[in-house]
XYZ file of C-alpha atoms in Angstrom:
516
model
C 231.116 21.807 4.168
C 227.835 22.856 5.829
C 229.337 24.241 9.004
C 231.813 23.813 11.826
C 231.358 23.704 15.599
C 233.754 23.943 18.539
C 232.720 22.997 22.072
C 233.890 21.438 25.318
C 233.163 17.799 24.413
C 233.102 15.842 21.151
C 229.590 14.591 22.007
C 228.388 18.197 22.354
C 229.863 18.860 18.909
C 228.179 15.763 17.461
C 224.758 17.014 18.558
C 225.267 20.296 16.703
C 226.686 18.541 13.631
C 223.552 16.359 13.480
C 221.426 19.494 13.052
C 223.755 21.111 10.508
C 223.806 17.979 8.371
C 220.004 17.870 8.519
C 219.880 21.378 7.052
C 219.592 23.356 10.269
C 221.123 26.760 10.872
C 223.926 27.763 13.228
C 221.248 28.607 15.819
C 219.574 25.198 15.465
C 222.962 23.550 15.864
C 223.926 25.550 18.934
C 220.564 24.839 20.610
C 220.978 21.088 20.070
C 224.565 21.267 21.304
C 223.527 23.241 24.387
C 220.887 20.688 25.429
C 223.401 17.904 24.795
C 225.994 19.692 26.944
C 223.571 19.557 29.883
C 223.973 15.768 29.698
C 227.621 15.249 28.729
C 229.223 18.259 30.507
C 227.209 18.230 33.760
C 229.750 19.935 36.031
C 229.932 22.983 33.757
C 226.384 23.652 32.582
C 222.781 22.725 33.344
C 219.166 23.345 32.390
C 218.962 25.123 35.765
C 221.933 27.342 34.956
C 222.122 30.389 32.691
C 223.658 31.639 29.461
C 224.127 34.321 26.853
C 223.784 33.758 23.090
C 225.067 36.038 20.327
C 223.769 35.052 16.891
C 222.859 36.343 13.458
C 224.047 36.695 9.881
C 224.944 39.568 7.517
C 221.429 39.824 6.066
C 219.436 39.779 9.319
C 222.011 41.381 11.561
C 223.133 40.180 14.976
C 221.495 40.164 18.403
C 222.143 39.057 21.959
C 219.672 36.722 23.643
C 220.523 37.324 27.296
C 219.223 34.581 29.547
C 221.513 35.114 32.468
C 220.113 34.736 35.972
C 218.088 37.101 38.123
C 218.288 37.421 41.881
C 215.477 35.636 43.762
C 213.265 36.574 46.674
C 210.323 38.448 45.125
C 207.485 38.694 47.635
C 209.564 37.761 50.698
C 209.382 40.186 53.606
C 212.411 38.572 55.282
C 215.051 35.989 54.473
C 214.399 32.490 55.837
C 217.145 30.420 57.466
C 219.486 29.841 54.541
C 221.204 26.671 53.370
C 224.535 28.245 52.361
C 228.146 27.262 53.035
C 231.674 27.516 51.638
C 233.788 24.977 49.768
C 237.277 25.411 48.338
C 238.339 24.215 44.891
C 242.042 23.453 44.436
C 243.513 24.283 41.011
C 247.053 23.314 42.039
C 249.111 26.517 42.161
C 246.033 28.408 43.340
C 242.630 27.760 44.916
C 239.247 29.481 44.826
C 236.407 29.566 47.349
C 232.774 29.078 46.299
C 229.528 28.862 48.244
C 226.935 26.160 47.738
C 223.616 25.037 49.173
C 220.027 25.820 48.199
C 220.413 29.498 49.057
C 223.233 29.705 46.494
C 220.714 29.188 43.664
C 219.718 32.191 41.587
C 216.637 32.175 39.349
C 217.459 29.477 36.743
C 217.251 30.736 33.187
C 218.975 28.339 30.768
C 215.862 26.271 30.084
C 213.455 29.197 29.469
C 216.203 30.979 27.540
C 216.835 28.143 25.101
C 213.127 27.490 24.617
C 212.502 31.191 23.953
C 215.390 31.254 21.466
C 213.955 28.267 19.596
C 210.529 29.911 19.461
C 212.123 33.131 18.202
C 214.495 31.854 15.513
C 214.660 28.057 15.387
C 213.978 26.566 11.961
C 213.485 22.891 12.853
C 210.984 21.284 15.270
C 211.899 21.283 18.964
C 211.756 17.488 19.058
C 214.669 17.396 16.581
C 216.649 19.897 18.661
C 216.208 17.725 21.760
C 216.790 14.340 20.096
C 220.592 14.113 20.597
C 220.359 15.116 24.274
C 217.556 12.614 24.884
C 219.630 9.897 23.235
C 222.666 10.657 25.428
C 220.589 10.791 28.600
C 218.588 7.614 27.921
C 221.065 5.399 26.048
C 224.265 6.716 27.549
C 227.237 8.942 26.835
C 230.932 8.342 27.432
C 232.416 10.324 30.323
C 235.449 12.165 28.947
C 238.779 12.474 30.737
C 238.369 16.234 30.939
C 234.868 16.172 32.442
C 235.974 13.442 34.861
C 238.871 15.664 35.942
C 236.483 18.577 36.547
C 234.257 16.264 38.586
C 237.269 15.347 40.720
C 238.125 19.023 41.123
C 234.555 19.712 42.283
C 234.391 16.589 44.464
C 233.054 18.412 47.563
C 230.093 19.625 45.479
C 229.334 16.686 43.168
C 229.311 14.211 46.076
C 227.482 16.469 48.545
C 223.999 14.924 48.357
C 222.404 11.701 47.142
C 220.842 13.608 44.235
C 224.121 14.853 42.739
C 225.800 11.511 43.401
C 223.247 9.902 41.071
C 224.508 12.155 38.259
C 228.227 12.154 38.938
C 229.025 8.912 40.759
C 229.083 5.177 40.205
C 228.960 2.793 43.175
C 229.430 5.745 45.523
C 232.595 7.060 43.807
C 233.092 9.680 41.096
C 232.709 7.778 37.829
C 235.882 7.043 35.871
C 236.670 8.410 32.429
C 235.386 6.093 29.727
C 232.418 5.007 31.836
C 229.044 4.986 30.096
C 226.816 7.323 32.051
C 223.046 7.827 31.980
C 220.557 10.392 33.273
C 217.168 8.726 32.863
C 215.188 11.327 34.866
C 216.525 14.059 32.592
C 215.707 11.988 29.496
C 212.114 11.716 30.739
C 212.005 15.468 31.376
C 213.345 16.321 27.911
C 210.750 14.037 26.351
C 208.090 15.900 28.331
C 209.430 19.175 26.875
C 209.221 17.715 23.370
C 205.561 16.763 23.967
C 204.460 20.037 25.571
C 207.103 22.602 26.475
C 204.654 24.844 28.363
C 203.532 22.043 30.689
C 207.101 20.873 31.238
C 208.293 24.403 32.003
C 205.445 24.800 34.522
C 206.511 21.540 36.223
C 210.109 22.780 36.318
C 209.033 26.023 37.982
C 206.943 24.209 40.583
C 209.853 21.895 41.417
C 212.166 24.892 41.869
C 209.773 26.546 44.333
C 209.223 23.296 46.229
C 212.867 22.275 46.555
C 214.717 25.625 46.407
C 212.160 27.941 47.977
C 212.028 29.536 51.441
C 210.617 26.412 53.111
C 213.646 24.404 51.914
C 216.477 26.776 52.794
C 216.484 28.650 49.461
C 215.095 31.922 48.118
C 213.289 30.991 44.876
C 209.655 32.084 44.792
C 206.853 31.509 42.298
C 206.911 35.243 41.505
C 210.609 35.000 40.596
C 209.940 32.330 37.996
C 206.705 33.768 36.626
C 208.305 37.169 36.045
C 211.504 35.940 34.377
C 211.897 36.735 30.669
C 215.059 36.506 28.511
C 216.152 39.887 27.184
C 216.975 40.748 23.560
C 219.852 43.219 23.389
C 221.959 44.954 20.780
C 225.544 43.670 20.882
C 228.291 45.911 22.155
C 230.330 46.911 19.091
C 233.924 48.046 18.946
C 236.643 48.072 16.309
C 240.068 46.459 16.392
C 242.070 47.246 13.294
C 240.078 46.170 10.240
C 237.727 44.060 12.360
C 234.427 44.833 14.099
C 234.033 43.033 17.417
C 230.504 42.160 18.608
C 230.173 41.001 22.198
C 227.987 41.044 25.311
C 226.739 44.527 26.404
C 225.722 45.781 29.876
C 224.413 44.750 32.316
C 227.096 42.102 31.675
C 230.559 43.317 32.609
C 232.827 41.151 30.466
C 232.185 42.573 26.991
C 233.077 46.135 27.909
C 236.269 45.037 29.653
C 237.335 43.038 26.591
C 236.672 46.067 24.373
C 238.759 48.219 26.742
C 241.608 45.690 26.685
C 241.601 45.700 22.873
C 241.817 49.507 22.835
C 244.886 49.264 25.075
C 246.371 46.591 22.806
C 245.980 48.923 19.811
C 248.082 51.524 21.629
C 250.739 49.085 22.834
C 253.814 47.421 21.363
C 253.529 43.689 21.962
C 256.641 42.550 20.150
C 256.813 38.986 18.833
C 254.233 36.339 19.686
C 254.922 34.800 23.124
C 258.024 36.967 23.600
C 258.857 38.535 26.943
C 257.614 41.858 25.537
C 254.261 40.285 24.559
C 253.770 38.628 27.958
C 254.811 41.664 30.014
C 252.669 44.058 27.972
C 249.586 41.811 28.197
C 250.066 41.473 31.960
C 250.092 45.267 32.274
C 247.022 45.559 30.040
C 245.139 43.014 32.139
C 246.198 44.845 35.304
C 244.786 48.078 33.887
C 241.533 46.285 32.998
C 241.286 44.896 36.524
C 241.902 48.284 38.133
C 239.447 49.998 35.780
C 236.835 47.456 36.838
C 237.497 48.174 40.499
C 237.227 51.939 39.903
C 233.425 51.967 39.821
C 232.854 50.035 36.580
C 230.691 47.264 38.058
C 228.847 49.620 40.378
C 227.840 51.845 37.443
C 227.455 49.203 34.732
C 223.791 50.078 34.118
C 224.678 53.702 33.342
C 224.853 54.051 29.518
C 227.785 56.419 29.893
C 229.965 53.928 31.739
C 231.082 51.976 28.656
C 231.405 55.131 26.558
C 233.595 56.711 29.211
C 235.757 53.617 29.546
C 236.430 53.450 25.787
C 236.759 57.206 25.248
C 240.178 57.954 23.666
C 241.257 60.339 26.428
C 240.573 57.656 29.061
C 242.514 55.070 27.044
C 245.389 57.585 26.832
C 245.377 58.038 30.612
C 245.668 54.283 31.167
C 248.431 53.967 28.572
C 250.441 56.638 30.423
C 249.845 54.875 33.758
C 251.009 51.578 32.249
C 254.161 53.210 30.899
C 254.973 54.721 34.283
C 254.378 51.413 36.035
C 256.650 49.534 33.617
C 259.429 52.015 34.369
C 258.945 51.382 38.085
C 259.104 47.671 37.538
C 262.415 47.956 35.747
C 263.907 48.924 39.140
C 243.927 34.642 39.781
C 232.007 26.324 35.623
C 231.277 27.389 32.519
C 231.350 26.085 28.967
C 231.182 27.604 25.505
C 229.945 26.587 22.029
C 230.770 28.360 18.743
C 229.176 27.639 15.349
C 229.579 29.029 11.826
C 227.406 27.689 9.012
C 228.016 27.764 5.288
C 225.303 30.400 4.697
C 227.086 33.008 6.805
C 225.216 32.367 10.029
C 227.104 32.524 13.316
C 226.186 31.620 16.877
C 228.203 31.969 20.061
C 226.813 30.635 23.356
C 228.395 30.786 26.788
C 226.502 28.769 29.404
C 227.171 28.038 33.042
C 225.879 26.347 36.149
C 228.501 28.044 38.292
C 229.944 25.077 40.135
C 226.477 23.820 41.049
C 224.699 24.120 44.377
C 225.176 20.458 45.328
C 221.417 19.846 45.040
C 219.229 18.550 42.198
C 215.593 18.744 41.213
C 214.263 15.315 42.199
C 212.848 13.189 39.373
C 214.309 15.590 36.776
C 218.039 14.892 37.044
C 218.924 18.614 36.955
C 221.772 20.023 39.072
C 220.838 23.587 40.100
C 223.210 26.579 39.874
C 225.092 28.356 42.667
C 225.364 31.843 41.133
C 224.533 33.476 44.473
C 227.639 31.770 45.873
C 230.216 33.178 43.422
C 232.153 36.167 44.730
C 232.902 37.556 41.267
C 229.244 38.184 40.382
C 228.238 39.275 43.895
C 230.574 42.291 44.323
C 228.520 43.816 47.158
C 228.654 40.595 49.187
C 226.420 37.561 49.423
C 222.633 38.036 49.650
C 222.922 41.824 49.476
C 220.874 42.121 46.282
C 217.452 43.538 45.450
C 215.147 40.660 44.400
C 214.482 40.635 40.679
C 217.806 42.256 39.742
C 219.542 41.076 36.589
C 222.851 39.594 37.674
C 226.011 40.780 35.970
C 228.322 38.272 34.336
C 231.728 38.060 32.719
C 230.194 35.874 29.938
C 231.306 37.309 26.615
C 230.144 35.362 23.559
C 231.839 37.170 20.700
C 231.566 37.415 16.911
C 234.202 39.152 14.799
C 233.101 40.708 11.506
C 235.153 41.775 8.523
C 233.319 43.518 5.745
C 230.076 42.828 7.591
C 230.490 39.021 7.553
C 231.518 36.775 10.467
C 235.107 35.593 10.283
C 235.622 34.456 13.900
C 233.231 33.195 16.586
C 234.468 32.536 20.112
C 233.861 32.749 23.819
C 235.049 31.111 27.010
C 234.128 29.705 30.376
C 236.215 30.562 33.401
C 234.570 32.974 35.866
C 236.502 36.274 36.025
C 239.218 34.792 33.776
C 236.788 34.933 30.820
C 237.813 38.476 29.933
C 241.520 37.665 29.718
C 240.912 34.343 27.919
C 238.768 35.920 25.188
C 241.038 38.948 24.844
C 244.121 36.735 24.538
C 242.548 34.580 21.841
C 241.416 37.671 19.907
C 244.867 39.236 20.086
C 246.581 35.967 19.133
C 244.329 35.513 16.107
C 243.699 39.076 14.881
C 246.925 40.829 15.873
C 249.510 38.068 15.577
C 247.693 36.084 12.889
C 248.481 32.660 14.337
C 246.327 29.655 13.406
C 243.133 29.143 15.406
C 244.349 26.119 17.395
C 247.415 28.047 18.539
C 245.342 31.146 19.265
C 243.134 29.316 21.782
C 245.768 26.973 23.270
C 248.776 29.290 23.678
C 249.824 29.927 27.308
C 247.633 32.520 29.004
C 247.817 34.905 31.891
C 245.339 36.778 34.090
C 245.583 39.701 36.502
C 243.383 40.807 39.391
C 244.679 43.997 40.961
C 248.381 43.344 41.547
C 248.118 39.548 41.476
C 249.262 37.692 38.348
C 248.607 34.085 37.376
C 250.284 32.707 34.260
C 250.932 29.510 32.342
C 254.416 28.651 31.101
C 255.638 26.095 28.597
C 259.060 24.916 27.432
C 259.186 26.937 24.213
C 260.462 30.239 25.574
C 261.459 29.734 29.225
C 263.475 32.950 29.302
C 260.321 34.980 28.508
C 258.436 33.443 31.444
C 261.430 33.915 33.726
C 261.513 37.621 32.865
C 257.758 37.907 33.478
C 258.232 36.203 36.867
C 261.067 38.583 37.747
C 258.757 41.554 37.238
C 255.825 39.983 39.093
C 257.662 38.262 41.921
C 254.478 37.118 43.685
C 252.925 35.641 40.537
C 251.459 32.123 40.566
C 253.177 30.142 37.801
C 251.474 27.124 36.233
C 253.784 24.608 34.567
C 251.278 23.976 31.751
C 247.698 24.525 30.613
C 245.107 24.632 33.412
C 241.315 24.993 33.316
C 241.692 27.859 35.807
C 242.387 30.031 32.734
C 239.058 29.259 31.053
C 238.268 27.362 27.885
C 238.037 29.227 24.569
C 236.224 27.322 21.816
C 236.299 29.100 18.455
C 235.274 28.729 14.825
C 236.475 30.810 11.904
C 235.869 31.429 8.238
C 239.137 31.557 6.274
C 239.768 31.915 2.563
C 240.484 28.167 2.574
C 237.191 27.290 4.311
C 235.676 26.871 7.784
C 237.915 25.831 10.696
C 237.628 25.378 14.434
C 239.822 25.512 17.511
C 239.021 23.718 20.778
C 240.688 24.653 24.064
C 242.515 21.635 25.506
C 242.169 23.105 28.986
C 238.470 22.177 28.895
C 238.236 19.188 26.586
C 237.984 21.285 23.438
C 236.528 19.474 20.439
C 235.897 20.518 16.843
C 233.654 18.896 14.244
C 232.591 19.763 10.702
C 229.335 19.002 8.899
C 229.825 17.759 5.335
C 227.513 17.205 2.393
C 227.012 13.483 2.889
């Protein structure tokens, strides 16, 4: 076996497998898969979105390529009249409000980020990286049931303008699962990148200023795009038992919160897997993580001492005591992820997002532009309260687990603020409980914000979920898996070989590259 990949669509996986079978590395594979995902998973990711990549191997080490978004508006002396309004997405037992329009678009960074990554560490020509995505866009891909369901969920956004309807609809209606879909403008644009990436990137920037700039109801300026550069960062490192966890450092918020949750897990008694004790303890841990975040964590995320203070043993002790006291009292709620491991020890973990999309596209390019300025979770001070040129924080947490210096588990998740609980749950399931990878990523999950709990229940241990509900009487209970709780896609290296686990909540798919 040459490698294994897990992603949100089998066609995304196939693109990465094509590169692995051709002798490419985990990074080559994840780049090809990422470009393919722009075509086959359009509600979740886009060339005008953003992402974070963690990659490396034992000999070269590991690094973060951070190409998350920056806030726009450089050079503006005042805000123009903004195209910005609210829509509500219904997840069933709960709903979530998002804002869309051209003024919801942050500086797009996925395209420059992937191109910079290829220039930095790609081992095959860019034309080969782009070939699967071009093929899907020009000759068609099959719309999966899961992506179709997401499109239906985001109906107010993906039918908002004629431009997005060309990507998501057929004969004026959201296309049905199994339909062969095309994106010919994007195919043409990708071919232009393959010919001359600098010229194509310049055209992309000009289109962003023209259609999402101040004269069009947005905030993107030429200075925003000219000054954007992906950042190379050292991963945040923490230990969990015999394992070393590498994840996304500040200014992202998610990695530190996951590390904090794992420290609390180490000091807790979880009981048996999916028991009432396990569920109740994890709910309390996630509550502590949420409250710690609210207690100045985001506001001080750029301070190097913030993470150190959060993980300092005395602080962990304080939270453990608070959790114990609370439990005694109680006795009386668009993103995708790709993970790759190759046979040579290389690992790559990429979380990418378009938010939910702004509802507007770049004409003649077939690219749906992000709405990061319209997501409450990454705009904690309120909408349009930022300093132009600021690096936006994110819950994105691509993660690699090392044992003895070598990668044994690669994972990450989509899911807005639920990313931290999704990744933590999968890590605990796999590393603490030792369950198989498919179970680790698909077991029922829960999430806490403040004193509000959301959780999934299944038929295996109803008494455990009933007890959890009795302790959190206002909790929102989901009768089965729901994409609200993210989508963890993971790969692992076991003694028996390479394996993968795809999250069924978000169309999880796994594929392996063989020797033939």
